PDB file of C-alpha atoms in Angstrom:
ATOM      1  CA  ASN A   1      81.868 -18.311 -26.546  1.00 91.00           C
ATOM      2  CA  ILE A   2      81.838 -20.691 -23.569  1.00 92.00           C
ATOM      3  CA  GLY A   3      85.374 -19.769 -22.532  1.00 95.00           C
ATOM      4  CA  GLU A   4      84.550 -16.068 -22.494  1.00 96.00           C
ATOM      5  CA  LEU A   5      81.409 -16.807 -20.514  1.00 96.00           C
ATOM      6  CA  LYS A   6      83.410 -18.650 -17.874  1.00 96.00           C
ATOM      7  CA  ASP A   7      85.856 -15.730 -17.637  1.00 97.00           C
ATOM      8  CA  PHE A   8      82.919 -13.343 -17.205  1.00 96.00           C
ATOM      9  CA  ILE A   9      81.350 -15.396 -14.386  1.00 96.00           C
ATOM     10  CA  GLU A  10      84.696 -15.649 -12.610  1.00 95.00           C
ATOM     11  CA  LYS A  11      85.219 -11.897 -12.981  1.00 96.00           C
ATOM     12  CA  CYS A  12      81.803 -11.204 -11.390  1.00 96.00           C
ATOM     13  CA  ASP A  13      82.525 -13.566  -8.483  1.00 94.00           C
ATOM     14  CA  ARG A  14      85.969 -12.046  -7.984  1.00 96.00           C
ATOM     15  CA  PHE A  15      84.533  -8.531  -7.908  1.00 96.00           C
ATOM     16  CA  VAL A  16      81.955  -9.448  -5.240  1.00 96.00           C
ATOM     17  CA  ASN A  17      84.528 -11.251  -3.096  1.00 96.00           C
ATOM     18  CA  GLU A  18      86.974  -8.353  -3.266  1.00 97.00           C
ATOM     19  CA  TYR A  19      84.265  -5.825  -2.463  1.00 98.00           C
ATOM     20  CA  ASN A  20      82.956  -7.830   0.485  1.00 97.00           C
ATOM     21  CA  SER A  21      86.416  -8.266   1.970  1.00 97.00           C
ATOM     22  CA  ASN A  22      86.945  -4.497   1.989  1.00 97.00           C
ATOM     23  CA  ASN A  23      83.511  -3.128   2.877  1.00 97.00           C
ATOM     24  CA  GLU A  24      81.108  -3.437   5.795  1.00 96.00           C
ATOM     25  CA  ASP A  25      78.034  -3.412   3.572  1.00 96.00           C
ATOM     26  CA  LYS A  26      78.056  -6.735   1.727  1.00 96.00           C
ATOM     27  CA  LEU A  27      76.998  -7.527  -1.818  1.00 95.00           C
ATOM     28  CA  PRO A  28      74.904 -10.668  -2.299  1.00 93.00           C
ATOM     29  CA  ILE A  29      76.139 -13.665  -4.250  1.00 91.00           C
ATOM     30  CA  VAL A  30      75.715 -12.912  -7.942  1.00 94.00           C
ATOM     31  CA  SER A  31      72.692 -14.563  -9.519  1.00 95.00           C
ATOM     32  CA  TYR A  32      71.892 -14.659 -13.219  1.00 97.00           C
ATOM     33  CA  ILE A  33      68.610 -14.754 -15.105  1.00 97.00           C
ATOM     34  CA  LEU A  34      68.589 -16.695 -18.370  1.00 98.00           C
ATOM     35  CA  THR A  35      66.080 -16.109 -21.150  1.00 97.00           C
ATOM     36  CA  LYS A  36      65.925 -16.973 -24.834  1.00 97.00           C
ATOM     37  CA  LYS A  37      67.316 -14.440 -27.299  1.00 97.00           C
ATOM     38  CA  PHE A  38      64.507 -14.042 -29.811  1.00 97.00           C
ATOM     39  CA  ASP A  39      65.413 -13.557 -33.471  1.00 96.00           C
ATOM     40  CA  GLY A  40      62.978 -10.928 -34.669  1.00 94.00           C
ATOM     41  CA  LEU A  41      62.852  -7.141 -34.508  1.00 95.00           C
ATOM     42  CA  THR A  42      63.193  -5.202 -31.254  1.00 95.00           C
ATOM     43  CA  ILE A  43      60.198  -3.012 -30.436  1.00 96.00           C
ATOM     44  CA  ASN A  44      59.857  -0.257 -27.827  1.00 96.00           C
ATOM     45  CA  LEU A  45      56.316   0.629 -26.737  1.00 98.00           C
ATOM     46  CA  THR A  46      55.312   3.622 -24.641  1.00 97.00           C
ATOM     47  CA  TYR A  47      52.120   3.686 -22.536  1.00 97.00           C
ATOM     48  CA  ASP A  48      50.804   6.909 -20.988  1.00 97.00           C
ATOM     49  CA  LYS A  49      49.243   7.580 -17.572  1.00 95.00           C
ATOM     50  CA  GLU A  50      45.873   6.385 -18.852  1.00 96.00           C
ATOM     51  CA  GLY A  51      47.405   3.069 -19.867  1.00 96.00           C
ATOM     52  CA  ILE A  52      47.058   3.785 -23.588  1.00 97.00           C
ATOM     53  CA  LEU A  53      49.652   2.721 -26.152  1.00 98.00           C
ATOM     54  CA  ILE A  54      50.842   6.058 -27.535  1.00 97.00           C
ATOM     55  CA  ASN A  55      53.998   5.101 -29.404  1.00 97.00           C
ATOM     56  CA  GLY A  56      55.634   2.086 -30.981  1.00 97.00           C
ATOM     57  CA  ALA A  57      59.158   2.244 -32.359  1.00 96.00           C
ATOM     58  CA  THR A  58      61.955   0.021 -33.597  1.00 94.00           C
ATOM     59  CA  ARG A  59      65.447   0.214 -32.129  1.00 88.00           C
ATOM     60  CA  GLY A  60      66.685   1.815 -35.364  1.00 85.00           C
ATOM     61  CA  THR A  61      70.275   2.973 -35.006  1.00 86.00           C
ATOM     62  CA  GLY A  62      70.247   2.432 -31.249  1.00 81.00           C
ATOM     63  CA  VAL A  63      69.829   6.176 -30.753  1.00 86.00           C
ATOM     64  CA  ILE A  64      67.022   7.044 -33.155  1.00 88.00           C
ATOM     65  CA  GLY A  65      64.320   4.485 -33.904  1.00 88.00           C
ATOM     66  CA  GLU A  66      61.618   4.253 -36.544  1.00 92.00           C
ATOM     67  CA  GLU A  67      58.075   5.166 -35.512  1.00 95.00           C
ATOM     68  CA  VAL A  68      55.837   2.189 -36.382  1.00 96.00           C
ATOM     69  CA  THR A  69      52.798   2.626 -34.120  1.00 97.00           C
ATOM     70  CA  PRO A  70      50.152   1.706 -36.750  1.00 97.00           C
ATOM     71  CA  GLN A  71      52.076  -1.450 -37.647  1.00 97.00           C
ATOM     72  CA  ILE A  72      52.521  -2.389 -33.977  1.00 97.00           C
ATOM     73  CA  LYS A  73      48.759  -2.180 -33.484  1.00 97.00           C
ATOM     74  CA  THR A  74      48.238  -5.036 -35.972  1.00 96.00           C
ATOM     75  CA  ILE A  75      49.972  -7.477 -33.581  1.00 97.00           C
ATOM     76  CA  ARG A  76      47.011  -9.017 -31.777  1.00 95.00           C
ATOM     77  CA  SER A  77      48.959 -10.085 -28.690  1.00 95.00           C
ATOM     78  CA  ILE A  78      49.942  -6.478 -27.874  1.00 97.00           C
ATOM     79  CA  PRO A  79      47.447  -4.670 -25.606  1.00 97.00           C
ATOM     80  CA  LEU A  80      46.327  -1.253 -26.863  1.00 97.00           C
ATOM     81  CA  LYS A  81      45.156  -0.245 -23.376  1.00 97.00           C
ATOM     82  CA  ILE A  82      46.084  -1.554 -19.947  1.00 96.00           C
ATOM     83  CA  GLU A  83      45.192  -0.803 -16.331  1.00 94.00           C
ATOM     84  CA  ASN A  84      47.890   1.686 -15.326  1.00 92.00           C
ATOM     85  CA  ASP A  85      48.378   5.232 -14.011  1.00 92.00           C
ATOM     86  CA  PHE A  86      52.018   6.039 -14.828  1.00 94.00           C
ATOM     87  CA  THR A  87      54.084   6.348 -17.999  1.00 96.00           C
ATOM     88  CA  PHE A  88      56.485   3.575 -18.962  1.00 97.00           C
ATOM     89  CA  GLU A  89      58.327   2.152 -21.947  1.00 97.00           C
ATOM     90  CA  ILE A  90      58.515  -1.595 -22.475  1.00 97.00           C
ATOM     91  CA  HIS A  91      60.938  -3.518 -24.683  1.00 96.00           C
ATOM     92  CA  GLY A  92      60.136  -6.670 -26.585  1.00 97.00           C
ATOM     93  CA  GLU A  93      60.605  -8.557 -29.812  1.00 97.00           C
ATOM     94  CA  ALA A  94      58.221  -8.790 -32.737  1.00 97.00           C
ATOM     95  CA  ILE A  95      58.519 -12.253 -34.255  1.00 97.00           C
ATOM     96  CA  MET A  96      56.975 -14.349 -36.990  1.00 96.00           C
ATOM     97  CA  THR A  97      56.060 -17.916 -36.069  1.00 97.00           C
ATOM     98  CA  LYS A  98      56.775 -20.817 -38.385  1.00 96.00           C
ATOM     99  CA  GLU A  99      53.013 -21.325 -38.944  1.00 96.00           C
ATOM    100  CA  ALA A 100      52.495 -17.678 -39.880  1.00 96.00           C
ATOM    101  CA  PHE A 101      55.532 -17.831 -42.181  1.00 95.00           C
ATOM    102  CA  LEU A 102      54.304 -20.934 -44.039  1.00 95.00           C
ATOM    103  CA  LYS A 103      50.742 -19.635 -44.320  1.00 95.00           C
ATOM    104  CA  TYR A 104      51.914 -16.304 -45.722  1.00 94.00           C
ATOM    105  CA  ASN A 105      54.220 -17.915 -48.282  1.00 94.00           C
ATOM    106  CA  GLN A 106      51.457 -20.215 -49.546  1.00 94.00           C
ATOM    107  CA  THR A 107      49.494 -17.252 -50.903  1.00 90.00           C
ATOM    108  CA  SER A 108      52.157 -14.581 -51.466  1.00 89.00           C
ATOM    109  CA  SER A 109      53.506 -13.684 -54.901  1.00 88.00           C
ATOM    110  CA  SER A 110      56.767 -12.672 -53.166  1.00 88.00           C
ATOM    111  CA  PRO A 111      57.587 -15.428 -50.648  1.00 92.00           C
ATOM    112  CA  LEU A 112      59.589 -14.489 -47.567  1.00 93.00           C
ATOM    113  CA  LYS A 113      63.116 -15.882 -47.142  1.00 92.00           C
ATOM    114  CA  ASN A 114      63.140 -16.314 -43.357  1.00 93.00           C
ATOM    115  CA  LEU A 115      61.218 -15.524 -40.169  1.00 94.00           C
ATOM    116  CA  ARG A 116      63.310 -12.531 -39.128  1.00 92.00           C
ATOM    117  CA  ASN A 117      62.975 -10.791 -42.491  1.00 91.00           C
ATOM    118  CA  GLY A 118      59.265 -11.506 -42.336  1.00 93.00           C
ATOM    119  CA  ALA A 119      58.921  -9.675 -39.018  1.00 94.00           C
ATOM    120  CA  ALA A 120      61.282  -6.804 -39.833  1.00 92.00           C
ATOM    121  CA  GLY A 121      59.796  -6.212 -43.257  1.00 91.00           C
ATOM    122  CA  ALA A 122      56.271  -6.245 -41.872  1.00 92.00           C
ATOM    123  CA  LEU A 123      56.948  -3.548 -39.286  1.00 93.00           C
ATOM    124  CA  ARG A 124      58.779  -1.346 -41.775  1.00 89.00           C
ATOM    125  CA  ASN A 125      56.073  -1.715 -44.407  1.00 89.00           C
ATOM    126  CA  LEU A 126      54.036   1.461 -44.854  1.00 87.00           C
ATOM    127  CA  ASP A 127      51.028  -0.613 -45.936  1.00 91.00           C
ATOM    128  CA  VAL A 128      49.460  -1.609 -42.631  1.00 94.00           C
ATOM    129  CA  LYS A 129      47.245  -4.171 -44.372  1.00 93.00           C
ATOM    130  CA  GLU A 130      50.387  -5.979 -45.533  1.00 90.00           C
ATOM    131  CA  THR A 131      51.737  -5.921 -41.975  1.00 93.00           C
ATOM    132  CA  ALA A 132      48.508  -7.480 -40.696  1.00 94.00           C
ATOM    133  CA  LYS A 133      48.713 -10.280 -43.301  1.00 93.00           C
ATOM    134  CA  ARG A 134      51.943 -11.543 -41.748  1.00 94.00           C
ATOM    135  CA  ASN A 135      50.198 -12.198 -38.418  1.00 96.00           C
ATOM    136  CA  LEU A 136      53.145 -11.264 -36.190  1.00 97.00           C
ATOM    137  CA  SER A 137      53.555 -12.334 -32.572  1.00 97.00           C
ATOM    138  CA  SER A 138      55.581 -10.813 -29.733  1.00 97.00           C
ATOM    139  CA  PHE A 139      57.435 -11.433 -26.484  1.00 98.00           C
ATOM    140  CA  PHE A 140      58.328  -8.818 -23.855  1.00 98.00           C
ATOM    141  CA  TYR A 141      61.269  -8.939 -21.482  1.00 96.00           C
ATOM    142  CA  ASP A 142      62.364  -5.519 -20.229  1.00 95.00           C
ATOM    143  CA  ILE A 143      61.169  -2.143 -18.943  1.00 96.00           C
ATOM    144  CA  GLY A 144      63.357   0.586 -20.427  1.00 92.00           C
ATOM    145  CA  TYR A 145      61.828   3.568 -18.607  1.00 93.00           C
ATOM    146  CA  ILE A 146      59.272   3.757 -15.844  1.00 94.00           C
ATOM    147  CA  GLU A 147      57.920   6.825 -14.064  1.00 91.00           C
ATOM    148  CA  ASP A 148      58.135   6.979 -10.241  1.00 83.00           C
ATOM    149  CA  HIS A 149      58.676   3.261  -9.828  1.00 87.00           C
ATOM    150  CA  LYS A 150      61.625   0.955  -9.182  1.00 89.00           C
ATOM    151  CA  PHE A 151      62.138  -2.782  -9.452  1.00 93.00           C
ATOM    152  CA  THR A 152      64.351  -4.638  -6.992  1.00 91.00           C
ATOM    153  CA  SER A 153      64.964  -7.630  -9.261  1.00 91.00           C
ATOM    154  CA  TYR A 154      64.547  -8.921 -12.805  1.00 93.00           C
ATOM    155  CA  LYS A 155      61.820 -11.306 -11.634  1.00 93.00           C
ATOM    156  CA  GLU A 156      59.860  -8.447 -10.082  1.00 95.00           C
ATOM    157  CA  MET A 157      60.063  -6.581 -13.392  1.00 96.00           C
ATOM    158  CA  MET A 158      58.893  -9.652 -15.310  1.00 96.00           C
ATOM    159  CA  ASN A 159      55.960 -10.092 -12.911  1.00 96.00           C
ATOM    160  CA  PHE A 160      54.949  -6.496 -13.626  1.00 96.00           C
ATOM    161  CA  ILE A 161      55.096  -7.202 -17.368  1.00 97.00           C
ATOM    162  CA  LYS A 162      52.932 -10.328 -16.954  1.00 97.00           C
ATOM    163  CA  GLU A 163      50.405  -8.577 -14.714  1.00 96.00           C
ATOM    164  CA  LYS A 164      49.913  -5.862 -17.323  1.00 96.00           C
ATOM    165  CA  GLY A 165      48.935  -8.497 -19.878  1.00 96.00           C
ATOM    166  CA  PHE A 166      51.974  -8.554 -22.145  1.00 98.00           C
ATOM    167  CA  PRO A 167      52.986 -11.861 -23.739  1.00 97.00           C
ATOM    168  CA  VAL A 168      56.113 -13.322 -22.155  1.00 97.00           C
ATOM    169  CA  ASP A 169      58.038 -16.515 -22.789  1.00 97.00           C
ATOM    170  CA  GLU A 170      57.658 -19.239 -20.157  1.00 94.00           C
ATOM    171  CA  TYR A 171      61.377 -19.976 -20.097  1.00 97.00           C
ATOM    172  CA  LEU A 172      63.126 -17.972 -17.367  1.00 97.00           C
ATOM    173  CA  LYS A 173      65.792 -19.589 -15.209  1.00 97.00           C
ATOM    174  CA  GLU A 174      67.778 -18.260 -12.273  1.00 97.00           C
ATOM    175  CA  CYS A 175      71.330 -19.618 -11.958  1.00 97.00           C
ATOM    176  CA  LYS A 176      74.124 -18.963  -9.486  1.00 94.00           C
ATOM    177  CA  THR A 177      77.073 -20.848 -10.957  1.00 95.00           C
ATOM    178  CA  TYR A 178      78.836 -21.351 -14.271  1.00 95.00           C
ATOM    179  CA  ASP A 179      77.886 -25.054 -14.277  1.00 96.00           C
ATOM    180  CA  GLU A 180      74.206 -24.228 -13.794  1.00 97.00           C
ATOM    181  CA  ILE A 181      74.347 -21.721 -16.653  1.00 97.00           C
ATOM    182  CA  LEU A 182      76.126 -24.201 -18.925  1.00 97.00           C
ATOM    183  CA  LYS A 183      73.446 -26.807 -18.243  1.00 98.00           C
ATOM    184  CA  GLU A 184      70.712 -24.329 -19.249  1.00 98.00           C
ATOM    185  CA  ILE A 185      72.548 -23.327 -22.420  1.00 97.00           C
ATOM    186  CA  GLU A 186      72.718 -27.004 -23.390  1.00 97.00           C
ATOM    187  CA  TYR A 187      69.000 -27.372 -22.625  1.00 98.00           C
ATOM    188  CA  VAL A 188      68.003 -24.412 -24.815  1.00 97.00           C
ATOM    189  CA  ASN A 189      70.260 -25.631 -27.601  1.00 96.00           C
ATOM    190  CA  GLY A 190      68.506 -28.999 -27.398  1.00 97.00           C
ATOM    191  CA  ILE A 191      64.999 -27.556 -27.812  1.00 97.00           C
ATOM    192  CA  ARG A 192      65.964 -24.886 -30.330  1.00 96.00           C
ATOM    193  CA  ASP A 193      64.833 -26.736 -33.467  1.00 95.00           C
ATOM    194  CA  SER A 194      61.493 -27.690 -31.911  1.00 96.00           C
ATOM    195  CA  LEU A 195      60.497 -24.090 -31.161  1.00 97.00           C
ATOM    196  CA  ASN A 196      57.781 -22.363 -33.148  1.00 96.00           C
ATOM    197  CA  TYR A 197      60.047 -19.361 -33.762  1.00 97.00           C
ATOM    198  CA  ASP A 198      63.747 -18.620 -34.242  1.00 97.00           C
ATOM    199  CA  ILE A 199      66.220 -17.732 -31.494  1.00 97.00           C
ATOM    200  CA  ASP A 200      69.837 -16.537 -31.587  1.00 93.00           C
ATOM    201  CA  GLY A 201      70.805 -18.201 -28.317  1.00 94.00           C
ATOM    202  CA  VAL A 202      70.514 -17.298 -24.626  1.00 96.00           C
ATOM    203  CA  VAL A 203      70.548 -13.941 -22.837  1.00 96.00           C
ATOM    204  CA  ILE A 204      72.296 -13.901 -19.454  1.00 96.00           C
ATOM    205  CA  VAL A 205      71.422 -11.000 -17.153  1.00 92.00           C
ATOM    206  CA  ILE A 206      72.956 -10.215 -13.756  1.00 92.00           C
TER     207      ILE A 206
END
């Protein structure tokens, strides 16, 4: 909740101040990146040194995921091959838009209950044709593993994701204070109902 968020921000600031008062090498002021928390199904995609999508998986238990590569390939916004010469794994969210949801339910004998179930059920469906009928979309926001490469910031990582042709959400804000973060949370809450997809809230990353 908001109170816990404020405590967290204060804890981060306190840590940096204490460290800087006791060490010659100084930490920078903490900055935070805010993004929407998409309400769909987490997907992890692995691309090889030739830039080919070789594996698509769900998060599963958090340790062992479900292999859903054929289903992933039905999502038109996901590139099957990119310009790249090193292995990496990218994290994103498979979602169902409100338009896709309504269109599917108009012709389906078993209408879907909500957008999240529509996306999750599609990726877990063994019938790839059924997955394709749901016309899923996706957003990407994180690199889980990358071979022989390092990012110095979240923005640098997101630029890499964009350059490789993955769909990303336009909303990405950098904040430095609790008040700035609170203002952005209020903004996202205000546009939430007008979005073409569902969100759970806001992700705040140091």
